[in-house]
Short mmCIF file of C-alpha atoms and ligand atoms in Angstrom, two decimals:
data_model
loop_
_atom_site.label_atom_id
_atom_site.label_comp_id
_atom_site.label_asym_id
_atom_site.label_seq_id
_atom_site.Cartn_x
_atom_site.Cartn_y
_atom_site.Cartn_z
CA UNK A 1 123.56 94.00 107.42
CA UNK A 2 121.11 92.42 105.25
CA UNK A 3 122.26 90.30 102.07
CA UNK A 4 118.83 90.42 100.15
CA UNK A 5 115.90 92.48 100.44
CA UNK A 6 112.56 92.03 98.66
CA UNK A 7 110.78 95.39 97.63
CA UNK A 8 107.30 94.84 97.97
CA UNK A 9 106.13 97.66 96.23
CA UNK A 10 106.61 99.31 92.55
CA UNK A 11 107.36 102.39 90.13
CA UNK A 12 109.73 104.89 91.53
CA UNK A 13 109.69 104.00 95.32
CA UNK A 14 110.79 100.71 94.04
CA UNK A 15 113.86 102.09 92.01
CA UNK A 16 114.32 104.23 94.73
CA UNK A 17 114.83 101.16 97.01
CA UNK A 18 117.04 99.37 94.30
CA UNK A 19 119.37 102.53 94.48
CA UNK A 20 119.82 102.21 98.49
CA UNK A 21 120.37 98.79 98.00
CA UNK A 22 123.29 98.72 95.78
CA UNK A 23 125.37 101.94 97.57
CA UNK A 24 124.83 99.38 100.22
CA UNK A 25 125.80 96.47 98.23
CA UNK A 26 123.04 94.64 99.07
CA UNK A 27 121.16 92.17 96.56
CA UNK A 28 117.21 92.58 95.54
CA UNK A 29 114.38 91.00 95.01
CA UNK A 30 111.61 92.56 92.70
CA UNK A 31 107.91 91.30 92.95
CA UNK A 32 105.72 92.84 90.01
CA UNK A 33 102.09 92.18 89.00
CA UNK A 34 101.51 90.99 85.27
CA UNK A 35 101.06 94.50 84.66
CA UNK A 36 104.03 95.37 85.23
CA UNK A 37 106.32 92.82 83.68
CA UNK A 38 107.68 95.59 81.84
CA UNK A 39 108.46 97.79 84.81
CA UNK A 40 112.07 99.35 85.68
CA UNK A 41 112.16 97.88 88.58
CA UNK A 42 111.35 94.46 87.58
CA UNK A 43 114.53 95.39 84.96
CA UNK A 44 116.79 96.44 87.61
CA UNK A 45 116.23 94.21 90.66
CA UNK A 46 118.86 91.41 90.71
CA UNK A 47 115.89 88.95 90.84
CA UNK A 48 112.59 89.32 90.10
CA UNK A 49 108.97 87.07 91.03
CA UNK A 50 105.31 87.49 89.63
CA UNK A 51 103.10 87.64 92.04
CA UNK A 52 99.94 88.10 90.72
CA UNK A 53 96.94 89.96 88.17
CA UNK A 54 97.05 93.60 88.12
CA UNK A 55 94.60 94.49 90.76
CA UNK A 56 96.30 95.15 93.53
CA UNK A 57 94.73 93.39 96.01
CA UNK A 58 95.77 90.04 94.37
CA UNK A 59 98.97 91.24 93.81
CA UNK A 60 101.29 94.30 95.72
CA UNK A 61 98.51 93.46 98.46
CA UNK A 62 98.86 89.64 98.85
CA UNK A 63 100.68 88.65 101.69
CA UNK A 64 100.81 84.93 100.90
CA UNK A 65 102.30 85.87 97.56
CA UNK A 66 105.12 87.97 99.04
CA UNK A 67 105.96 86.01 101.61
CA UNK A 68 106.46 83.03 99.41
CA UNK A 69 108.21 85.47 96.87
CA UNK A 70 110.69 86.29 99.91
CA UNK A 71 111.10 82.34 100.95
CA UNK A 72 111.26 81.32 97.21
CA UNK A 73 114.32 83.65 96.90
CA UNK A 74 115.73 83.90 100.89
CA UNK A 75 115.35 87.67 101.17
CA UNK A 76 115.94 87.96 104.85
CA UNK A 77 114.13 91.85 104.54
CA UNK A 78 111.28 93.43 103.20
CA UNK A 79 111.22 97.06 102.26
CA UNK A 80 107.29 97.81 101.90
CA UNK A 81 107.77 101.27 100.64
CA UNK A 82 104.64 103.62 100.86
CA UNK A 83 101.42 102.57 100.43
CA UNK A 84 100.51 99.29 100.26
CA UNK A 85 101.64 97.35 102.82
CA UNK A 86 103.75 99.52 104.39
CA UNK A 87 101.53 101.00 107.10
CA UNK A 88 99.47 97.20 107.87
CA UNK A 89 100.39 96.28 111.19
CA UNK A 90 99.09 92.30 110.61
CA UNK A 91 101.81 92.18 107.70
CA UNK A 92 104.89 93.37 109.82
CA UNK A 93 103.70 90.55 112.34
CA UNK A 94 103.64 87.99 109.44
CA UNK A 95 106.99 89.05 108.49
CA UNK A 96 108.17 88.68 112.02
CA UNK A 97 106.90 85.42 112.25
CA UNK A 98 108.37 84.08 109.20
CA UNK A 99 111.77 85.15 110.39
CA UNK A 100 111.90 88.16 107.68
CA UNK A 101 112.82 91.99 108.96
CA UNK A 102 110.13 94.43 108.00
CA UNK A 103 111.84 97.39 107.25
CA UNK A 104 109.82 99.23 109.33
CA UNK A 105 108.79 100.09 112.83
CA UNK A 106 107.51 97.20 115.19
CA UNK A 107 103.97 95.89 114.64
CA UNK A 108 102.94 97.45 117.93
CA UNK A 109 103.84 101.26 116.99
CA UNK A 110 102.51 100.46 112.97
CA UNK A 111 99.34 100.08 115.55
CA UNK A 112 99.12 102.13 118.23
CA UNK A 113 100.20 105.25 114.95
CA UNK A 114 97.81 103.71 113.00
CA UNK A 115 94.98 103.83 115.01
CA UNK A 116 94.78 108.29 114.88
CA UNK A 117 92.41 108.67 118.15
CA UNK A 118 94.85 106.42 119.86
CA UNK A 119 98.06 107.92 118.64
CA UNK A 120 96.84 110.94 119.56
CA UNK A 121 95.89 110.48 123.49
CA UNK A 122 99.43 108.67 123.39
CA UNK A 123 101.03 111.76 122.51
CA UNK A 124 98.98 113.96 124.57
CA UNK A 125 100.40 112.38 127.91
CA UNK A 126 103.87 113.43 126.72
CA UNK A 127 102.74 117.14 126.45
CA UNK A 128 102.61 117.25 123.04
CA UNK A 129 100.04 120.08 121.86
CA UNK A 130 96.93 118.04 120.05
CA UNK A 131 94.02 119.67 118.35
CA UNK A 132 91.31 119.84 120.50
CA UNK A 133 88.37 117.39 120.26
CA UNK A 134 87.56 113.99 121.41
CA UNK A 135 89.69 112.29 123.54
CA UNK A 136 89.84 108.59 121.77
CA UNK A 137 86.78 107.43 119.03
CA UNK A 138 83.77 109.53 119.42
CA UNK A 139 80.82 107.03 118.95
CA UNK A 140 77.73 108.73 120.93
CA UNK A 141 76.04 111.30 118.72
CA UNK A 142 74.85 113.64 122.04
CA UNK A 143 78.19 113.58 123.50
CA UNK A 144 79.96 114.65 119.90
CA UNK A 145 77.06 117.31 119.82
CA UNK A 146 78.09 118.78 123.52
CA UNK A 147 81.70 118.81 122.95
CA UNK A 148 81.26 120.53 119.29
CA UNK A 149 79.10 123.07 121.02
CA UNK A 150 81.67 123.50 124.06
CA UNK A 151 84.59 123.84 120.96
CA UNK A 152 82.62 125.97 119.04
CA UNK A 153 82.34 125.05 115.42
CA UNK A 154 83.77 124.32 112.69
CA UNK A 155 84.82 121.28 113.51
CA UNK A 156 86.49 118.09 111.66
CA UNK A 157 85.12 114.22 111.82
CA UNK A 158 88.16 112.03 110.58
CA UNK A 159 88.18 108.60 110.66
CA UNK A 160 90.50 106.56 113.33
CA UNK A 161 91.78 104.55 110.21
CA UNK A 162 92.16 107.36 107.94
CA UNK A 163 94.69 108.16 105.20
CA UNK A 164 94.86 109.97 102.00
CA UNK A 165 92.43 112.06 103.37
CA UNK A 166 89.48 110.10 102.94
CA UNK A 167 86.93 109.80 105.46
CA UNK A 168 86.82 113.26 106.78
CA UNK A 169 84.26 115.54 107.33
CA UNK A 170 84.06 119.47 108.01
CA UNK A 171 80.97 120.33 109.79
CA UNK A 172 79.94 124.32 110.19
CA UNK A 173 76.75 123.94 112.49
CA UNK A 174 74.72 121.35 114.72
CA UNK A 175 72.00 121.62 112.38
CA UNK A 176 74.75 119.58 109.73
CA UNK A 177 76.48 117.18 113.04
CA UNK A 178 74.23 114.05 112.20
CA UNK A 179 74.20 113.94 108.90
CA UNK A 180 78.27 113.99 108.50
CA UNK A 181 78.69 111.93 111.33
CA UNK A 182 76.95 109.23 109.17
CA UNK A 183 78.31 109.77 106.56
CA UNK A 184 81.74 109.94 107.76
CA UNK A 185 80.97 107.01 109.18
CA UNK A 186 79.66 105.28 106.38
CA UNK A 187 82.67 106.67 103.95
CA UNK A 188 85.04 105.28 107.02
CA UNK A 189 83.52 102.22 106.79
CA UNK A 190 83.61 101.13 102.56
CA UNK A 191 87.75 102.94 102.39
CA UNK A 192 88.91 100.99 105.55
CA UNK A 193 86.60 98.20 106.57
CA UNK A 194 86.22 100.62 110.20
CA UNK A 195 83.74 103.42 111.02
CA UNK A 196 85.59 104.47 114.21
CA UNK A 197 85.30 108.43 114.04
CA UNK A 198 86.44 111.27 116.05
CA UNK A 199 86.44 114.42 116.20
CA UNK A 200 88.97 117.64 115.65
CA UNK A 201 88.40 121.69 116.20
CA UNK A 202 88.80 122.67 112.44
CA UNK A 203 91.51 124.94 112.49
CA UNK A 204 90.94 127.84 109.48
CA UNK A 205 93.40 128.39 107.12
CA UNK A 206 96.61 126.22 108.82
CA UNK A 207 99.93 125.19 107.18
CA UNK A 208 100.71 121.97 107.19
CA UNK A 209 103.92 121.28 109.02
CA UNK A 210 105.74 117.96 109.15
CA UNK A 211 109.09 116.23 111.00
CA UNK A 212 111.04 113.85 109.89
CA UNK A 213 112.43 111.77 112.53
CA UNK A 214 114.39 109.20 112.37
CA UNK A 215 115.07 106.58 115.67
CA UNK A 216 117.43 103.36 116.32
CA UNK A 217 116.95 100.19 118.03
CA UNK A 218 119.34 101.79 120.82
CA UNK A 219 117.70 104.57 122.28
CA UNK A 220 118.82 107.14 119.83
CA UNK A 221 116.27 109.81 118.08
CA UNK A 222 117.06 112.44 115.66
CA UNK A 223 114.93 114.88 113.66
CA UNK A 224 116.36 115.95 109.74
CA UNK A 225 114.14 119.23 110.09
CA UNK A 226 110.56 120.04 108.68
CA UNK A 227 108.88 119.88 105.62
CA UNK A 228 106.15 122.38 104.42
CA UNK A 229 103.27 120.28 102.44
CA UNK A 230 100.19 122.78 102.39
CA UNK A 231 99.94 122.59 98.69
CA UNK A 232 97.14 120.10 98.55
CA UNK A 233 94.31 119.12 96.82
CA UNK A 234 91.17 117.56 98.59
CA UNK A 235 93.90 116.60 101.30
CA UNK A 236 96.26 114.77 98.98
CA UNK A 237 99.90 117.10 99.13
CA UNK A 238 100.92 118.04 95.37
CA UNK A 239 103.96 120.56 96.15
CA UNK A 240 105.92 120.08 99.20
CA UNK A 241 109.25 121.84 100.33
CA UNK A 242 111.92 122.27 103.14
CA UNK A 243 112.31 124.16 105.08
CA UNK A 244 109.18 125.83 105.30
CA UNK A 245 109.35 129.79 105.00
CA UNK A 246 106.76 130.27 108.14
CA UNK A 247 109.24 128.66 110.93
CA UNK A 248 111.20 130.21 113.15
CA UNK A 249 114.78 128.88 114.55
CA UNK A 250 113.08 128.33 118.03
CA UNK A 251 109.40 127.14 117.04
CA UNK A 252 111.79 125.00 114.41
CA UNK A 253 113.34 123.56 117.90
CA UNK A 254 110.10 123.49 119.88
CA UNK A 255 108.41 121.58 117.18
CA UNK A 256 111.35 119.04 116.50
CA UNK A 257 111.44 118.40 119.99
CA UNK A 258 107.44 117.65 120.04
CA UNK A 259 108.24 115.29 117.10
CA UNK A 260 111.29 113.65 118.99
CA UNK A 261 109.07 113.10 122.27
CA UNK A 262 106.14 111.35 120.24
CA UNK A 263 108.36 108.94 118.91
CA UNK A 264 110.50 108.39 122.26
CA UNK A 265 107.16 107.89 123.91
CA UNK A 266 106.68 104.92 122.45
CA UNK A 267 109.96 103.17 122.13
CA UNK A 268 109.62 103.81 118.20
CA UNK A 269 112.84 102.85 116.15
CA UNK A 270 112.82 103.69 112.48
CA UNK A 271 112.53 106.48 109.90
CA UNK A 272 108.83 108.61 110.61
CA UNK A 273 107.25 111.74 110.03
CA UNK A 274 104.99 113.64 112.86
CA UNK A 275 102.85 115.54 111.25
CA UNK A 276 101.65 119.21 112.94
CA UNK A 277 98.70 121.79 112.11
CA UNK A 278 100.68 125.46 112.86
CA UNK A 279 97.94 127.47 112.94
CA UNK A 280 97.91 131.66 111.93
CA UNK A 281 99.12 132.65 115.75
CA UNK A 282 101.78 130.28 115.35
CA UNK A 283 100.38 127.22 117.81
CA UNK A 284 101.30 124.02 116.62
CA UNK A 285 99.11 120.79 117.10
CA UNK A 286 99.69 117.17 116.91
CA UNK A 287 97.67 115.30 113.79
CA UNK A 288 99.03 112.32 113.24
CA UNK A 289 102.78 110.05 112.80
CA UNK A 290 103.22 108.08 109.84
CA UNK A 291 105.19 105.06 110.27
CA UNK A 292 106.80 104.59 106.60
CA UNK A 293 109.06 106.71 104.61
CA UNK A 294 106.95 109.20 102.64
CA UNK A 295 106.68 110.46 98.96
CA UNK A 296 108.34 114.05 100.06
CA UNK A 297 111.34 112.05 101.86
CA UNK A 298 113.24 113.56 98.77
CA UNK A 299 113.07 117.43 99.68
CA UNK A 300 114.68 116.43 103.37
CA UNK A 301 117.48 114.61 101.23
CA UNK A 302 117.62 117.65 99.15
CA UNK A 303 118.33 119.86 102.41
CA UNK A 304 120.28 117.49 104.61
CA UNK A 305 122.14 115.62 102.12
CA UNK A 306 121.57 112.20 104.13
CA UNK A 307 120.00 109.09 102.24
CA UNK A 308 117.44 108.64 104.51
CA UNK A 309 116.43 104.84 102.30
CA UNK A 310 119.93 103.73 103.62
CA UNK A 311 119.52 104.96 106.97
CA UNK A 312 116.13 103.14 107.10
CA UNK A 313 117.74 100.17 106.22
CA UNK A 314 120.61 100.39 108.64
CA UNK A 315 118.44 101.19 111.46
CA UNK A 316 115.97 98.10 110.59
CA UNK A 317 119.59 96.26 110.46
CA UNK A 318 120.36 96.95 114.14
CA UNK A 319 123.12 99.51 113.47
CA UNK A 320 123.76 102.54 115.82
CA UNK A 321 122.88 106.12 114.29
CA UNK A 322 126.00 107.40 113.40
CA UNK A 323 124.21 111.36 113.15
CA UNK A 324 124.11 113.24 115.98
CA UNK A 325 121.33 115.71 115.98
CA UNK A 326 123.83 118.91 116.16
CA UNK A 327 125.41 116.94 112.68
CA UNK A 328 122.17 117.91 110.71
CA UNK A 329 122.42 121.22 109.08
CA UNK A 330 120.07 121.98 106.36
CA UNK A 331 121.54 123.62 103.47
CA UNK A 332 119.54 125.50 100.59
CA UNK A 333 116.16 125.29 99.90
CA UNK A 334 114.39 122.36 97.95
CA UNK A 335 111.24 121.76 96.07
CA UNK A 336 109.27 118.47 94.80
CA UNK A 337 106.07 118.68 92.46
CA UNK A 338 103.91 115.19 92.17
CA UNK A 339 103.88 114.58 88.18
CA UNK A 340 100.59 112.89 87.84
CA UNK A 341 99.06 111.13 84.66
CA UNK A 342 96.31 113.21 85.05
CA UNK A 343 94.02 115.57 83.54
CA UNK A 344 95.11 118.99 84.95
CA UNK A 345 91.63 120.71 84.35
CA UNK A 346 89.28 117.37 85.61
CA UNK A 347 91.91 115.24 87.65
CA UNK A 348 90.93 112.04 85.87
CA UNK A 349 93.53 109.51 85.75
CA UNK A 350 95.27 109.82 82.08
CA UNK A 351 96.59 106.04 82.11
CA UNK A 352 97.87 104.43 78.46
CA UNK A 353 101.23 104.43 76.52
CA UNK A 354 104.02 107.44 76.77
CA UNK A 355 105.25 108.06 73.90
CA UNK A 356 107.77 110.94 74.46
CA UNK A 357 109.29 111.17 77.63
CA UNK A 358 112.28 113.63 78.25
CA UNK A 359 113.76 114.66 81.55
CA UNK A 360 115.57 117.37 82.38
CA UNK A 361 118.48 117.72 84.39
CA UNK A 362 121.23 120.42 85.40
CA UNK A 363 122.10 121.61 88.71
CA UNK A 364 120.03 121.11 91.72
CA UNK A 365 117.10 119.36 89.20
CA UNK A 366 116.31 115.46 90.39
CA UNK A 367 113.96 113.44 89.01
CA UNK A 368 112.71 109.82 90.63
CA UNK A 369 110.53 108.49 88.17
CA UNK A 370 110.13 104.47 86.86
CA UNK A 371 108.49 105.95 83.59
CA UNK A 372 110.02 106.22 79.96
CA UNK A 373 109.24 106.32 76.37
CA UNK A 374 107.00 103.12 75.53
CA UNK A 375 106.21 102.96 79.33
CA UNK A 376 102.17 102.17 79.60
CA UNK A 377 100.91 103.80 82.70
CA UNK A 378 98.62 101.43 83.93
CA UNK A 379 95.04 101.98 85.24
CA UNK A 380 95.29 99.58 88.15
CA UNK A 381 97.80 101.84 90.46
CA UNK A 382 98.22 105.57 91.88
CA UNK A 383 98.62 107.82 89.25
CA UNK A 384 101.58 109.61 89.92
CA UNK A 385 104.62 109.10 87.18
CA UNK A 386 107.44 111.20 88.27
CA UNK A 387 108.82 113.22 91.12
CA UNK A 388 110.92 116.60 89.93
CA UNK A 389 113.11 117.99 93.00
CA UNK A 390 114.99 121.35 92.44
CA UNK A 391 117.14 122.26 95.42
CA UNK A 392 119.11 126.05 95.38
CA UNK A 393 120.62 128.25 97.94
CA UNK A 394 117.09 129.53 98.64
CA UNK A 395 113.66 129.56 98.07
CA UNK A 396 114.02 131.66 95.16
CA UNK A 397 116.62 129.79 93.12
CA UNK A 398 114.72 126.16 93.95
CA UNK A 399 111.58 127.97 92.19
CA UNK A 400 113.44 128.93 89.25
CA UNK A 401 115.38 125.71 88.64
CA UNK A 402 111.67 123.81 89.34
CA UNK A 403 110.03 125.89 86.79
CA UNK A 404 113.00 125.52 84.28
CA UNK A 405 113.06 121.61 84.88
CA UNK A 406 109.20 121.39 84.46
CA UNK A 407 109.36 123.35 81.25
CA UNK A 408 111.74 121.05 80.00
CA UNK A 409 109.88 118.16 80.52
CA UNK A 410 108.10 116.34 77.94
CA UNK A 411 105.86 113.89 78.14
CA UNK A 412 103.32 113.28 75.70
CA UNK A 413 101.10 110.52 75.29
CA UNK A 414 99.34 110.27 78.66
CA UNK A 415 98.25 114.32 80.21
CA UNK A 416 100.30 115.05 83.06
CA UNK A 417 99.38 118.11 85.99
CA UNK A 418 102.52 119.73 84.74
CA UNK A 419 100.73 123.00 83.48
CA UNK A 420 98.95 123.24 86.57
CA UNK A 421 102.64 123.06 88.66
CA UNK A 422 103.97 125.61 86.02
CA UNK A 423 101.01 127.97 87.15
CA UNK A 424 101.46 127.33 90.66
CA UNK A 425 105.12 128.56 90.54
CA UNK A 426 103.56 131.76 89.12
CA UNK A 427 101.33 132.84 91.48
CA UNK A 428 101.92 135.92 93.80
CA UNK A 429 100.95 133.88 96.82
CA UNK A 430 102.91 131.14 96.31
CA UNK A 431 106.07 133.19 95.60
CA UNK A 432 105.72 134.97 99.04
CA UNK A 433 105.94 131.61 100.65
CA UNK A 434 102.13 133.15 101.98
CA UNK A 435 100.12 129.75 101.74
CA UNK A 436 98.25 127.32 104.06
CA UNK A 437 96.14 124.21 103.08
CA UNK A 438 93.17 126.12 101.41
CA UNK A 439 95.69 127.81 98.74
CA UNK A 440 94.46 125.36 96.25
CA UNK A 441 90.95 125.78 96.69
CA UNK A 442 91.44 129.36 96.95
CA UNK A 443 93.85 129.47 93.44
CA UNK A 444 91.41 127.65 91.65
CA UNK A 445 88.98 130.37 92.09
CA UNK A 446 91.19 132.79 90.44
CA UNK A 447 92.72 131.38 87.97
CA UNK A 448 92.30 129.08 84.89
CA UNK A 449 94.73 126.19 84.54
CA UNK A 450 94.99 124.79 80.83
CA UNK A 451 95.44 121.76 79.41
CA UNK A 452 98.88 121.95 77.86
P1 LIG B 1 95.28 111.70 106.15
O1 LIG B 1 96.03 110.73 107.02
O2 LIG B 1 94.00 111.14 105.61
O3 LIG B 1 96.15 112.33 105.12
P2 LIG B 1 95.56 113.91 108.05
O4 LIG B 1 95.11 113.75 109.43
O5 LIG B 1 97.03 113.82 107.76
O6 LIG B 1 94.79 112.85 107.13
O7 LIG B 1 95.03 115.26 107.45
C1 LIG B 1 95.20 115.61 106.08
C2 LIG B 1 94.91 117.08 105.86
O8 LIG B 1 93.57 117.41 106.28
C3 LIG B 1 95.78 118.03 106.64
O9 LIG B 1 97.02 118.25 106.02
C4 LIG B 1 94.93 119.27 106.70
O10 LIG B 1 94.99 119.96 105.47
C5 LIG B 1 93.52 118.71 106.84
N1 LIG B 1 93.13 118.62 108.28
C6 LIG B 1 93.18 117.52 109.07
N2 LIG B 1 92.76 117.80 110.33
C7 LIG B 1 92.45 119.11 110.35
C8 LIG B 1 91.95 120.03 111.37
N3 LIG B 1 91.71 119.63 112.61
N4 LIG B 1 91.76 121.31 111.01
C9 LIG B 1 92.00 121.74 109.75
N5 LIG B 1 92.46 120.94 108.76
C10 LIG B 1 92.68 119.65 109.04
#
C-alpha cells in the first residue's frame, strides 16, 4: 500500500481524498494555489505545497509544479480527483515516468476513453449497443450529409475531445448541417485545442443511465449498479440518484454486463463509469466511459455502502478485489443535489465571502463540502460549494430527507441554486420518477424559480 499520496486537486474532492486516506492510514500531501491558502484541505492534509497563482492553468494544471510538489515531499501516488488532471493521458505518463502511481487507469485506456469516436468503435466490436452515427471522426462534410440523411434527423455533432458538454451540436435539417458542423468545430477547437467531430442519431427525450464499474490489476471486474443523472442543465448533471426508477432487474443485468464488457475489452483496471442513453422503448446505447471517479460517486456509496475512494486506491495499489459481484446489494434509495454559488434565476457564478454557513444533518443526510463560515468562494474554479446526499429505504423517504436537509441549509453571503433544488423536489414529474434529460428545459417553461 501506498505511504503518501499527493492530491492534486481541491475543495471537497480533496477532503474527500484526505478521508480515504486516513481510514487507510495513509499520509497526504496537499498542493493549493495562493487562492486557496485558506482551504480545508490545505488545513487537513498532513503536508501541504504552493504551487502556484490562482488561475488554474499555472497552478492545479501545472504538471512541473506537481510533480516537483510530489518529489519535494516523496509521495509515491497521486490522486488527481475529477477534473483537472484527472482525465489527461500525457500526465499519467509523466507520473509513470517519474516513478509516481497515478491513481488512475493506464495512460493508454485515459486515451483510447478519451478520445469518444475511438472509445466508441472499441466498444462496438464487443457488441456493445452504440448510438448510431459515424463510425470514428467525421471530417468530410458530403459524407456527414449522406449518413444524416440515411439516419434521418435530428442528429448530434459532439466533439471527439468533449466533456462537460461543450462542443456539441443538435442539428434538425440539412439545410442547418454546415453551419453546426463549423461551428462545432470551431467551439471544439477554442475548449480543447481539437476540432475532431462526429456524429450521433439524437435520441428524443432519453434518460441518462450510468455504471459504475470498478476493475483490478488481476483480471477482476465488478459493477456497484447504476446511477440515474437526467437532471441536467445545458448537459452539466445537477440531481443525480441510484438506482434509477426506469430499470428493470434484467435490463439492470443486461446493461451492467455492457458496462463490464467495455471495460474488460480493454484490459481497464480501476474505478469508471460507462455511461448509456436508454431511450423511451427501453434500448440502451453506448456514449461514452469516463476514466476518473465522478462527482455522483457519492449516491453509489449511499446504495452499496462501499468506499469506492479506498477501493480506488487499493486497486491503483495492486491489491485483489475483495467484492465479488453477487456481494453488491444495493440498499435504499439515495439522492445528491450540486450546491452551486450561483445565481438560481441567471446561473452566474456568485463567488465572494460566506458568511453564514450551516449544515444539516440527521439520518440518511451527508454533506461533502470544503466550504464554511468566512470561506471566500473564489472566482478562479468550478462553482460548485457543497454536495447534500439523502439516502432512505426508497425513493420517497430520500426526497423527503433531501428536501428537509436543503431547507435547513443556510448559506448566506454568496447565492446558492438551493431554491431551484427545493422546487425541483416539488414538481409532479420529478416525484413520479417520470424524467429524461429535457426535464429541465421543459420545467423551466412552467415554472418560476426565485431567488431565495
Ligand atoms: P460530455 O462528455 O460533454 O458530458 P456526453 O457524451 O456525456 O458529453 O453527453 C452529455 C449529455 O448530452 C448526455 O447526458 C445527454 O443528455 C446529451 N446527449 C449526448 N449524446 C446524445 C445523443 N446522441 N442523443 C441525445 N442526447 C445526447
Amino acid at each position: 500500500m501506498f505511504k503518501k499520496i499527493l492530491i492534486a486537486n481541491r475543495g471537497e474532492i480533496a477532503l474527500r481524498i484526505i478521508n480515504a486516506c486516513r481510514e487507510l492510514g495513509i499520509k497526504t500531501v496537499a498542493v493549493y494555489s495562493e487562492a486557496d491558502k485558506d482551504s480545508l484541505h490545505v488545513k487537513f492534509a498532513d503536508e501541504c505545497i504552493c504551487i502556484g497563482p490562482p488561475p488554474a492553468y499555472k497552478s492545479y494544471l501545472h504538471i512541473p509544479s506537481i510533480i516537483a510538489a510530489a518529489e519535494i515531499t516523496g509521495a509515491d501516488a497521486i490522486h488527481p480527483g475529477y477534473g483537472f488532471l484527472a482525465e489527461n493521458a500525457h500526465f499519467a505518463d509523466v507520473c509513470k515516468s517519474c516513478g509516481i502511481t497515478f491513481i488512475g487507469p493506464e495512460p493508454e485506456h485515459i486515451r483510447l476513453m478519451g478520445d469518444k469516436a475511438i472509445a466508441r468503435s472499441t466498444v462496438m466490436k464487443k457488441n456493445i449497443p452504440i448510438v448510431p452515427g459515424s463510425e470514428g471522426e467525421a471530417s468530410d462534410i458530403d459524407e456527414i450529409k449522406k449518413l444524416a440523411s440515411q439516419m434521418g434527423y435530428p442528429v448530434i455533432l459532439k466533439a471527439s475531445a468533449g466533456g462537460g458538454g461543450k462542443g456539441m451540436r443538435v442539428v434538425w435539417s440539412e439545410n442547418d448541417l454546415q453551419n453546426q458542423f463549423e461551428m462545432a468545430k470551431t467551439e471544439a477547437k477554442s475548449a480543447f485545442g481539437n476540432d475532431a467531430i462526429y456524429m450521433e442519431k439524437y435520441i428524443e427525450n432519453p434518460r441518462h443511465i450510468e455504471f459504475q464499474i470498478v476493475a483490478d490489476r488481476h483480471g477482476n471486474v465488478i459493477h456497484l449498479g447504476e446511477r440515474e443523472c437526467s437532471i441536467q442543465r445545458n448537459h452539466q448533471k445537477i440531481i443525480e440518484e441510484a438506482p434509477s426508477s426506469i430499470l428493470t432487474d434484467s435490463l439492470r443485468k443486461e446493461m451492467g454486463q455492457a458496462a463490464k464488457r467495455a471495460a474488460s475489452a480493454i484490459g481497464y483496471s480501476s474505478l469508471g463509469t460507462v455511461e448509456f442513453l436508454l431511450d423511451r422503448k427501453g434500448n440502451f446505447y453506448f456514449m461514452e466511459m469516463n476514466t476518473r471517479i465522478q462527482v455522483e460517486h457519492t449516491v453509489t456509496e449511499g446504495v452499496t455502502d462501499i468506499d469506492l475512494v479506498k477501493l480506488q486506491i487499493e486497486v491503483a495499489a495492486g491489491e485483489k478485489l475483495n467484492i465479488r459481484q453477487r456481494d453488491v446489494k444495493i440498499s435504499g434509495h439515495a439522492i445528491e443535489c450540486r450546491i452551486n454559488a450561483e445565481d438560481p434565476l441567471t446561473f452566474m457564478p456568485s463567488p465572494g465571502r460566506i458568511d453564514v454557513f450551516h449544515t444539516p444533518g440527521g439520518p440518511g443526510v451527508r454533506i461533502d463540502t470544503a466550504a464554511y463560515a468566512g470561506y471566500v468562494v473564489p472566482p478562479y474554479y468550478d462553482s460548485m460549494i457543497a454536495k447534500v446526499i439523502a439516502h432512505g429505504r426508497d425513493r420517497k423517504e430520500a426526497i423527503v430527507r433531501m428536501k428537509r436537509a436543503l431547507e435547513m441549509f443556510l448559506i448566506e453571503g454568496v447565492k446558492t441554486n438551493i431554491p431551484l433544488h427545493l422546487s425541483i423536489l416539488e414538481d409532479e414529474g420529478f416525484l413520479k420518477g417520470d424524467i429524461n434529460t429535457h426535464f429541465m428545459e421543459e420545467f423551466f417553461e412552467k415554472n418560476e424559480v426565485s431567488d431565495s
